[in-house]
mmCIF file of C-alpha atoms and ligand atoms in Angstrom:
data_model
loop_
_atom_site.group_PDB
_atom_site.id
_atom_site.type_symbol
_atom_site.label_atom_id
_atom_site.label_comp_id
_atom_site.label_asym_id
_atom_site.label_seq_id
_atom_site.Cartn_x
_atom_site.Cartn_y
_atom_site.Cartn_z
ATOM 1 C CA UNK A 1 69.479 -36.151 -92.628
ATOM 2 C CA UNK A 2 68.001 -35.257 -89.147
ATOM 3 C CA UNK A 3 69.719 -32.163 -87.438
ATOM 4 C CA UNK A 4 72.313 -32.747 -85.299
ATOM 5 C CA UNK A 5 71.998 -32.297 -81.566
ATOM 6 C CA UNK A 6 73.714 -29.900 -79.190
ATOM 7 C CA UNK A 7 74.039 -29.420 -75.401
ATOM 8 C CA UNK A 8 75.132 -26.408 -74.106
ATOM 9 C CA UNK A 9 76.328 -26.565 -70.487
ATOM 10 C CA UNK A 10 75.449 -23.026 -69.244
ATOM 11 C CA UNK A 11 73.169 -20.265 -70.326
ATOM 12 C CA UNK A 12 74.597 -17.920 -72.623
ATOM 13 C CA UNK A 13 73.091 -14.722 -74.836
ATOM 14 C CA UNK A 14 70.401 -15.924 -76.957
ATOM 15 C CA UNK A 15 71.646 -13.922 -79.965
ATOM 16 C CA UNK A 16 74.361 -15.496 -79.820
ATOM 17 C CA UNK A 17 73.744 -18.993 -80.192
ATOM 18 C CA UNK A 18 71.707 -18.033 -83.512
ATOM 19 C CA UNK A 19 74.711 -20.122 -85.495
ATOM 20 C CA UNK A 20 73.773 -23.321 -83.929
ATOM 21 C CA UNK A 21 70.138 -22.678 -83.557
ATOM 22 C CA UNK A 22 70.142 -22.731 -87.441
ATOM 23 C CA UNK A 23 71.770 -26.293 -87.763
ATOM 24 C CA UNK A 24 71.019 -28.113 -84.794
ATOM 25 C CA UNK A 25 69.082 -29.495 -82.423
ATOM 26 C CA UNK A 26 70.008 -27.179 -79.175
ATOM 27 C CA UNK A 27 69.402 -27.923 -75.703
ATOM 28 C CA UNK A 28 70.931 -25.332 -72.974
ATOM 29 C CA UNK A 29 71.395 -25.850 -69.304
ATOM 30 C CA UNK A 30 68.920 -22.648 -68.016
ATOM 31 C CA UNK A 31 71.802 -21.810 -64.972
ATOM 32 C CA UNK A 32 74.050 -19.224 -65.728
ATOM 33 C CA UNK A 33 75.862 -18.954 -62.317
ATOM 34 C CA UNK A 34 76.033 -22.669 -61.555
ATOM 35 C CA UNK A 35 77.510 -25.551 -63.379
ATOM 36 C CA UNK A 36 75.366 -28.353 -64.777
ATOM 37 C CA UNK A 37 75.500 -31.080 -62.369
ATOM 38 C CA UNK A 38 77.976 -34.087 -63.407
ATOM 39 C CA UNK A 39 75.287 -36.297 -63.099
ATOM 40 C CA UNK A 40 72.928 -34.464 -65.361
ATOM 41 C CA UNK A 41 75.895 -33.796 -68.065
ATOM 42 C CA UNK A 42 76.502 -38.159 -68.094
ATOM 43 C CA UNK A 43 72.696 -38.081 -68.280
ATOM 44 C CA UNK A 44 72.040 -35.767 -71.297
ATOM 45 C CA UNK A 45 75.016 -36.037 -73.247
ATOM 46 C CA UNK A 46 73.956 -39.225 -74.815
ATOM 47 C CA UNK A 47 72.390 -38.689 -78.203
ATOM 48 C CA UNK A 48 74.543 -35.352 -78.733
ATOM 49 C CA UNK A 49 77.085 -34.814 -81.370
ATOM 50 C CA UNK A 50 78.137 -31.233 -80.031
ATOM 51 C CA UNK A 51 78.970 -30.465 -76.999
ATOM 52 C CA UNK A 52 79.643 -26.705 -76.034
ATOM 53 C CA UNK A 53 81.128 -26.972 -72.652
ATOM 54 C CA UNK A 54 82.755 -24.338 -69.673
ATOM 55 C CA UNK A 55 85.849 -24.898 -68.242
ATOM 56 C CA UNK A 56 83.636 -26.237 -64.816
ATOM 57 C CA UNK A 57 82.662 -29.173 -67.208
ATOM 58 C CA UNK A 58 85.426 -32.123 -66.765
ATOM 59 C CA UNK A 59 85.457 -33.829 -70.234
ATOM 60 C CA UNK A 60 86.973 -37.111 -69.479
ATOM 61 C CA UNK A 61 87.032 -40.967 -70.534
ATOM 62 C CA UNK A 62 83.755 -41.379 -68.248
ATOM 63 C CA UNK A 63 81.905 -38.582 -70.280
ATOM 64 C CA UNK A 64 82.695 -39.610 -73.261
ATOM 65 C CA UNK A 65 81.999 -43.241 -72.980
ATOM 66 C CA UNK A 66 78.644 -41.608 -72.288
ATOM 67 C CA UNK A 67 78.558 -39.480 -75.744
ATOM 68 C CA UNK A 68 79.373 -42.658 -78.306
ATOM 69 C CA UNK A 69 77.863 -39.643 -81.468
ATOM 70 C CA UNK A 70 79.925 -36.235 -80.035
ATOM 71 C CA UNK A 71 82.072 -35.400 -83.199
ATOM 72 C CA UNK A 72 83.084 -31.962 -81.468
ATOM 73 C CA UNK A 73 83.452 -30.346 -77.742
ATOM 74 C CA UNK A 74 84.041 -26.555 -77.904
ATOM 75 C CA UNK A 75 84.843 -24.890 -74.690
ATOM 76 C CA UNK A 76 84.132 -21.245 -74.296
ATOM 77 C CA UNK A 77 88.116 -21.213 -72.335
ATOM 78 C CA UNK A 78 91.303 -20.809 -73.719
ATOM 79 C CA UNK A 79 92.766 -23.401 -71.441
ATOM 80 C CA UNK A 80 91.474 -27.092 -72.508
ATOM 81 C CA UNK A 81 93.270 -28.572 -68.981
ATOM 82 C CA UNK A 82 89.669 -29.652 -68.299
ATOM 83 C CA UNK A 83 89.403 -31.786 -71.538
ATOM 84 C CA UNK A 84 91.039 -35.378 -72.270
ATOM 85 C CA UNK A 85 92.333 -34.031 -75.803
ATOM 86 C CA UNK A 86 94.587 -37.370 -76.268
ATOM 87 C CA UNK A 87 91.212 -39.299 -75.695
ATOM 88 C CA UNK A 88 89.140 -37.446 -77.993
ATOM 89 C CA UNK A 89 91.611 -37.321 -80.591
ATOM 90 C CA UNK A 90 91.349 -41.476 -80.413
ATOM 91 C CA UNK A 91 87.595 -41.188 -81.053
ATOM 92 C CA UNK A 92 88.050 -38.424 -83.830
ATOM 93 C CA UNK A 93 86.431 -35.884 -82.051
ATOM 94 C CA UNK A 94 87.597 -32.339 -82.415
ATOM 95 C CA UNK A 95 88.613 -30.242 -79.722
ATOM 96 C CA UNK A 96 87.586 -26.347 -80.159
ATOM 97 C CA UNK A 97 88.741 -23.606 -77.658
ATOM 98 C CA UNK A 98 89.132 -19.660 -77.646
ATOM 99 C CA UNK A 99 91.994 -17.864 -77.849
ATOM 100 C CA UNK A 100 92.780 -14.665 -78.920
ATOM 101 C CA UNK A 101 89.803 -12.862 -78.078
ATOM 102 C CA UNK A 102 90.486 -12.796 -74.172
ATOM 103 C CA UNK A 103 94.160 -12.088 -74.551
ATOM 104 C CA UNK A 104 93.759 -8.329 -73.679
ATOM 105 C CA UNK A 105 91.327 -8.781 -71.334
ATOM 106 C CA UNK A 106 93.029 -11.191 -69.392
ATOM 107 C CA UNK A 107 96.020 -9.044 -69.342
ATOM 108 C CA UNK A 108 94.718 -6.229 -68.172
ATOM 109 C CA UNK A 109 93.275 -7.791 -65.304
ATOM 110 C CA UNK A 110 96.753 -9.554 -64.561
ATOM 111 C CA UNK A 111 98.029 -5.784 -64.143
ATOM 112 C CA UNK A 112 94.558 -4.731 -61.942
ATOM 113 C CA UNK A 113 95.701 -7.444 -59.521
ATOM 114 C CA UNK A 114 99.355 -6.788 -59.594
ATOM 115 C CA UNK A 115 99.177 -3.179 -58.913
ATOM 116 C CA UNK A 116 96.232 -4.009 -56.595
ATOM 117 C CA UNK A 117 98.505 -6.376 -54.227
ATOM 118 C CA UNK A 118 101.825 -4.174 -54.417
ATOM 119 C CA UNK A 119 99.906 -0.875 -53.519
ATOM 120 C CA UNK A 120 97.869 -2.491 -51.093
ATOM 121 C CA UNK A 121 94.740 -1.112 -52.686
ATOM 122 C CA UNK A 122 92.079 -3.838 -50.730
ATOM 123 C CA UNK A 123 93.748 -2.903 -47.276
ATOM 124 C CA UNK A 124 93.884 0.553 -47.879
ATOM 125 C CA UNK A 125 90.214 0.559 -48.896
ATOM 126 C CA UNK A 126 89.396 -1.670 -45.544
ATOM 127 C CA UNK A 127 90.984 0.974 -43.639
ATOM 128 C CA UNK A 128 89.431 3.798 -44.666
ATOM 129 C CA UNK A 129 85.797 2.239 -44.413
ATOM 130 C CA UNK A 130 86.925 0.674 -41.264
ATOM 131 C CA UNK A 131 87.621 4.117 -39.624
ATOM 132 C CA UNK A 132 91.629 2.891 -39.544
ATOM 133 C CA UNK A 133 92.793 5.529 -41.509
ATOM 134 C CA UNK A 134 94.380 8.028 -39.011
ATOM 135 C CA UNK A 135 96.887 10.925 -39.662
ATOM 136 C CA UNK A 136 98.922 10.804 -43.144
ATOM 137 C CA UNK A 137 101.899 8.809 -41.706
ATOM 138 C CA UNK A 138 105.377 8.150 -43.369
ATOM 139 C CA UNK A 139 104.895 3.943 -43.899
ATOM 140 C CA UNK A 140 101.150 3.954 -43.608
ATOM 141 C CA UNK A 141 100.051 1.105 -46.463
ATOM 142 C CA UNK A 142 103.438 1.714 -47.961
ATOM 143 C CA UNK A 143 103.778 -1.008 -51.027
ATOM 144 C CA UNK A 144 106.253 -1.969 -53.435
ATOM 145 C CA UNK A 145 107.130 0.218 -56.283
ATOM 146 C CA UNK A 146 106.081 -1.293 -59.881
ATOM 147 C CA UNK A 147 107.646 1.328 -62.032
ATOM 148 C CA UNK A 148 111.413 0.486 -63.104
ATOM 149 C CA UNK A 149 111.661 -2.970 -61.510
ATOM 150 C CA UNK A 150 111.690 -6.512 -62.970
ATOM 151 C CA UNK A 151 108.998 -8.670 -64.142
ATOM 152 C CA UNK A 152 108.969 -12.133 -64.640
ATOM 153 C CA UNK A 153 106.704 -13.966 -66.979
ATOM 154 C CA UNK A 154 106.120 -17.591 -66.974
ATOM 155 C CA UNK A 155 105.132 -18.680 -70.425
ATOM 156 C CA UNK A 156 105.282 -16.034 -72.825
ATOM 157 C CA UNK A 157 102.245 -16.843 -74.943
ATOM 158 C CA UNK A 158 99.699 -14.620 -76.037
ATOM 159 C CA UNK A 159 98.633 -13.616 -72.621
ATOM 160 C CA UNK A 160 102.408 -13.423 -71.364
ATOM 161 C CA UNK A 161 103.192 -11.087 -74.312
ATOM 162 C CA UNK A 162 100.149 -8.758 -73.833
ATOM 163 C CA UNK A 163 101.168 -8.655 -70.017
ATOM 164 C CA UNK A 164 104.775 -7.755 -71.080
ATOM 165 C CA UNK A 165 103.995 -5.161 -73.390
ATOM 166 C CA UNK A 166 102.345 -3.339 -70.880
ATOM 167 C CA UNK A 167 105.511 -3.135 -68.695
ATOM 168 C CA UNK A 168 107.055 -1.046 -71.143
ATOM 169 C CA UNK A 169 105.028 1.595 -70.082
ATOM 170 C CA UNK A 170 106.126 1.092 -66.604
ATOM 171 C CA UNK A 171 109.607 1.158 -67.591
ATOM 172 C CA UNK A 172 110.337 -2.020 -66.249
ATOM 173 C CA UNK A 173 113.049 -4.548 -66.837
ATOM 174 C CA UNK A 174 111.243 -8.188 -68.482
ATOM 175 C CA UNK A 175 112.517 -11.393 -68.018
ATOM 176 C CA UNK A 176 110.437 -14.707 -69.182
ATOM 177 C CA UNK A 177 111.037 -18.031 -69.087
ATOM 178 C CA UNK A 178 109.670 -21.462 -71.057
ATOM 179 C CA UNK A 179 110.611 -24.135 -72.911
ATOM 180 C CA UNK A 180 111.230 -21.998 -76.338
ATOM 181 C CA UNK A 181 112.840 -18.570 -77.358
ATOM 182 C CA UNK A 182 110.039 -16.218 -78.767
ATOM 183 C CA UNK A 183 112.025 -13.996 -80.659
ATOM 184 C CA UNK A 184 109.569 -12.038 -82.338
ATOM 185 C CA UNK A 185 108.063 -11.653 -78.818
ATOM 186 C CA UNK A 186 111.098 -10.115 -77.379
ATOM 187 C CA UNK A 187 111.833 -8.114 -80.262
ATOM 188 C CA UNK A 188 107.980 -6.532 -79.777
ATOM 189 C CA UNK A 189 108.628 -6.045 -75.755
ATOM 190 C CA UNK A 190 112.224 -6.293 -74.913
ATOM 191 C CA UNK A 191 111.620 -9.512 -72.778
ATOM 192 C CA UNK A 192 114.690 -11.642 -72.268
ATOM 193 C CA UNK A 193 114.740 -15.631 -72.286
ATOM 194 C CA UNK A 194 116.075 -16.880 -68.621
ATOM 195 C CA UNK A 195 116.354 -20.161 -67.219
ATOM 196 C CA UNK A 196 113.709 -20.062 -64.382
ATOM 197 C CA UNK A 197 115.655 -20.233 -61.624
ATOM 198 C CA UNK A 198 117.419 -16.785 -62.656
ATOM 199 C CA UNK A 199 113.698 -15.159 -63.427
ATOM 200 C CA UNK A 200 112.580 -16.298 -59.856
ATOM 201 C CA UNK A 201 115.744 -14.512 -58.664
ATOM 202 C CA UNK A 202 115.526 -11.291 -60.164
ATOM 203 C CA UNK A 203 112.282 -11.210 -60.694
ATOM 204 C CA UNK A 204 110.215 -8.408 -58.188
ATOM 205 C CA UNK A 205 107.029 -10.132 -59.971
ATOM 206 C CA UNK A 206 106.506 -13.234 -61.131
ATOM 207 C CA UNK A 207 103.676 -13.729 -63.331
ATOM 208 C CA UNK A 208 102.220 -17.124 -63.994
ATOM 209 C CA UNK A 209 100.791 -17.381 -67.858
ATOM 210 C CA UNK A 210 101.658 -21.174 -68.845
ATOM 211 C CA UNK A 211 99.228 -23.488 -69.148
ATOM 212 C CA UNK A 212 98.378 -26.416 -67.419
ATOM 213 C CA UNK A 213 99.955 -29.374 -68.579
ATOM 214 C CA UNK A 214 101.772 -32.606 -66.885
ATOM 215 C CA UNK A 215 105.002 -30.909 -67.218
ATOM 216 C CA UNK A 216 103.579 -27.657 -65.688
ATOM 217 C CA UNK A 217 101.788 -28.922 -62.489
ATOM 218 C CA UNK A 218 103.047 -27.529 -59.552
ATOM 219 C CA UNK A 219 105.995 -25.948 -61.535
ATOM 220 C CA UNK A 220 106.140 -23.331 -58.504
ATOM 221 C CA UNK A 221 106.445 -25.273 -55.180
ATOM 222 C CA UNK A 222 108.540 -25.047 -52.560
ATOM 223 C CA UNK A 223 112.144 -24.800 -54.131
ATOM 224 C CA UNK A 224 111.134 -22.442 -56.818
ATOM 225 C CA UNK A 225 108.990 -19.874 -53.804
ATOM 226 C CA UNK A 226 112.089 -19.809 -52.077
ATOM 227 C CA UNK A 227 114.520 -18.606 -54.472
ATOM 228 C CA UNK A 228 112.216 -15.856 -55.175
ATOM 229 C CA UNK A 229 113.063 -12.226 -53.629
ATOM 230 C CA UNK A 230 111.677 -11.393 -50.025
ATOM 231 C CA UNK A 231 109.513 -8.091 -51.438
ATOM 232 C CA UNK A 232 108.470 -10.615 -54.765
ATOM 233 C CA UNK A 233 105.141 -10.849 -55.599
ATOM 234 C CA UNK A 234 103.854 -13.827 -57.222
ATOM 235 C CA UNK A 235 101.208 -13.341 -59.614
ATOM 236 C CA UNK A 236 98.819 -16.066 -60.968
ATOM 237 C CA UNK A 237 96.205 -15.710 -64.146
ATOM 238 C CA UNK A 238 97.171 -18.874 -65.357
ATOM 239 C CA UNK A 239 95.970 -22.209 -63.646
ATOM 240 C CA UNK A 240 95.994 -22.773 -60.007
ATOM 241 C CA UNK A 241 97.903 -25.837 -60.169
ATOM 242 C CA UNK A 242 100.851 -24.246 -61.605
ATOM 243 C CA UNK A 243 101.699 -23.462 -57.843
ATOM 244 C CA UNK A 244 101.504 -25.744 -55.268
ATOM 245 C CA UNK A 245 99.003 -23.985 -53.033
ATOM 246 C CA UNK A 246 100.779 -25.503 -49.596
ATOM 247 C CA UNK A 247 103.860 -24.255 -50.621
ATOM 248 C CA UNK A 248 102.621 -21.119 -51.088
ATOM 249 C CA UNK A 249 100.480 -20.911 -48.067
ATOM 250 C CA UNK A 250 104.033 -21.547 -46.168
ATOM 251 C CA UNK A 251 105.770 -19.040 -47.765
ATOM 252 C CA UNK A 252 103.744 -16.560 -47.494
ATOM 253 C CA UNK A 253 102.684 -16.946 -43.880
ATOM 254 C CA UNK A 254 106.613 -17.300 -43.221
ATOM 255 C CA UNK A 255 107.122 -13.894 -44.813
ATOM 256 C CA UNK A 256 109.329 -15.250 -47.596
ATOM 257 C CA UNK A 257 107.785 -13.414 -50.008
ATOM 258 C CA UNK A 258 106.068 -10.303 -50.075
ATOM 259 C CA UNK A 259 102.513 -11.302 -51.269
ATOM 260 C CA UNK A 260 100.260 -13.127 -53.725
ATOM 261 C CA UNK A 261 98.104 -11.876 -56.297
ATOM 262 C CA UNK A 262 95.735 -14.675 -57.299
ATOM 263 C CA UNK A 263 92.872 -15.130 -60.097
ATOM 264 C CA UNK A 264 93.107 -19.062 -60.111
ATOM 265 C CA UNK A 265 93.492 -21.492 -57.699
ATOM 266 C CA UNK A 266 93.985 -25.479 -57.402
ATOM 267 C CA UNK A 267 89.832 -26.093 -56.574
ATOM 268 C CA UNK A 268 87.324 -23.289 -57.747
ATOM 269 C CA UNK A 269 85.694 -22.013 -56.206
ATOM 270 C CA UNK A 270 87.989 -21.455 -53.570
ATOM 271 C CA UNK A 271 86.735 -22.093 -50.454
ATOM 272 C CA UNK A 272 85.965 -19.418 -47.862
ATOM 273 C CA UNK A 273 88.195 -21.087 -44.969
ATOM 274 C CA UNK A 274 91.001 -21.947 -47.707
ATOM 275 C CA UNK A 275 94.337 -21.154 -45.739
ATOM 276 C CA UNK A 276 95.188 -18.340 -48.238
ATOM 277 C CA UNK A 277 92.522 -16.470 -47.300
ATOM 278 C CA UNK A 278 93.356 -15.935 -43.646
ATOM 279 C CA UNK A 279 96.559 -14.268 -45.226
ATOM 280 C CA UNK A 280 96.433 -10.527 -45.273
ATOM 281 C CA UNK A 281 99.379 -10.534 -47.958
ATOM 282 C CA UNK A 282 96.816 -12.231 -50.427
ATOM 283 C CA UNK A 283 94.641 -11.095 -53.472
ATOM 284 C CA UNK A 284 92.007 -13.636 -54.494
ATOM 285 C CA UNK A 285 89.425 -12.859 -56.859
ATOM 286 C CA UNK A 286 87.295 -14.849 -58.685
ATOM 287 C CA UNK A 287 88.831 -16.160 -61.774
ATOM 288 C CA UNK A 288 88.146 -13.313 -63.899
ATOM 289 C CA UNK A 289 91.175 -13.204 -66.074
ATOM 290 C CA UNK A 290 88.262 -12.887 -69.417
ATOM 291 C CA UNK A 291 85.140 -11.273 -67.349
ATOM 292 C CA UNK A 292 84.330 -8.679 -69.109
ATOM 293 C CA UNK A 293 81.460 -7.826 -70.878
ATOM 294 C CA UNK A 294 82.543 -7.618 -74.314
ATOM 295 C CA UNK A 295 85.163 -10.368 -74.213
ATOM 296 C CA UNK A 296 82.522 -13.072 -72.541
ATOM 297 C CA UNK A 297 80.535 -12.226 -75.663
ATOM 298 C CA UNK A 298 83.702 -12.624 -77.652
ATOM 299 C CA UNK A 299 84.316 -15.874 -76.325
ATOM 300 C CA UNK A 300 80.928 -17.233 -76.164
ATOM 301 C CA UNK A 301 80.597 -16.621 -80.081
ATOM 302 C CA UNK A 302 83.699 -18.104 -81.038
ATOM 303 C CA UNK A 303 83.270 -21.279 -79.073
ATOM 304 C CA UNK A 304 79.867 -21.285 -80.734
ATOM 305 C CA UNK A 305 81.435 -20.836 -84.258
ATOM 306 C CA UNK A 306 83.853 -23.250 -83.490
ATOM 307 C CA UNK A 307 81.262 -26.203 -82.527
ATOM 308 C CA UNK A 308 78.834 -25.091 -85.788
ATOM 309 C CA UNK A 309 81.862 -25.442 -88.129
ATOM 310 C CA UNK A 310 82.842 -28.927 -87.351
ATOM 311 C CA UNK A 311 79.179 -30.186 -87.488
ATOM 312 C CA UNK A 312 78.738 -28.345 -90.803
ATOM 313 C CA UNK A 313 82.027 -30.057 -92.166
ATOM 314 C CA UNK A 314 84.024 -26.585 -92.230
ATOM 315 C CA UNK A 315 87.544 -25.964 -90.546
ATOM 316 C CA UNK A 316 87.177 -24.288 -87.110
ATOM 317 C CA UNK A 317 89.073 -21.523 -86.639
ATOM 318 C CA UNK A 318 90.775 -22.959 -83.203
ATOM 319 C CA UNK A 319 91.126 -26.408 -83.300
ATOM 320 C CA UNK A 320 93.521 -27.867 -80.926
ATOM 321 C CA UNK A 321 93.544 -31.469 -82.388
ATOM 322 C CA UNK A 322 92.923 -30.643 -86.194
ATOM 323 C CA UNK A 323 94.272 -34.568 -86.895
ATOM 324 C CA UNK A 324 91.051 -35.471 -86.651
ATOM 325 C CA UNK A 325 89.426 -33.052 -88.925
ATOM 326 C CA UNK A 326 88.947 -34.622 -92.732
ATOM 327 C CA UNK A 327 91.894 -33.093 -94.931
ATOM 328 C CA UNK A 328 90.862 -29.889 -96.624
HETATM 329 C C1 GLV B 401 89.783 -19.204 -68.621
HETATM 330 O O1 GLV B 401 90.656 -19.408 -67.429
HETATM 331 C C2 GLV B 401 90.334 -19.751 -70.085
HETATM 332 O O2 GLV B 401 91.101 -20.864 -69.972
HETATM 333 O O3 GLV B 401 89.548 -19.119 -70.719
#
């Protein structure tokens, strides 16, 4: 039997691709920094049995119509909102992703931007560089306390729990909101389950780590922002569309909340003239939650393993629609 064909939509370290190269004909889009244009993607998926994609690739019905042979789509991400999973399931296509390996580095980044916002690190550095640092002054660059305050986590999944665990070191009280209670995570972190309204009203830091689903789209809108405390900071390391960005701009511009620290945006890359970037109380970084060399290598290796497993007829470690897999 001829070897399956695989398309990898971004250049990845060659050593990590070995498990696929050993079993398949592999085509790799040669760019690392820029995504494969949609037209190229549509053209190249035709003869492929497997796709290794990134969150910049939209895997929708249109694309799947062009890819009749595909048996597996493996994304180098934990979030799979860029993939039409029900459509894949209907066609018997396995969807794999990379949870677990990015949990800790994403929680680290969450704390990095939370702290940078609370303690005004970018503004402080800019002041030093621009010669705007004069005498020590009582309220110069005064930010917000972090220790001892209240952290509210919207979505206590793996990443949310890792964020909550770090809060223990700061002596914080942690609340969380989500569709169900997580007694084991509560026992490990001391977090308390509360309705979203209560979390918003009580938290000094509101951290979004929930997955993006139809039910969580614009979970934080005008009404929710209005419930937040004037000294509160919104931190988003989940997906941009969890929050209504227009409403967020209004709340920040009016000083209704103290600041926002954002790693994700409704449209990425964020346009340099986006109104969020005109606001001094916004910290924006380019979707780098999991961006460490170690973690990105682990994610690539896991995405490769998932795709190789499906093509070999084995059960992959992290399949979001296992019902399409042959019974084990
Ligand atoms: C990154 O946002 C991911 O989903 O892995």
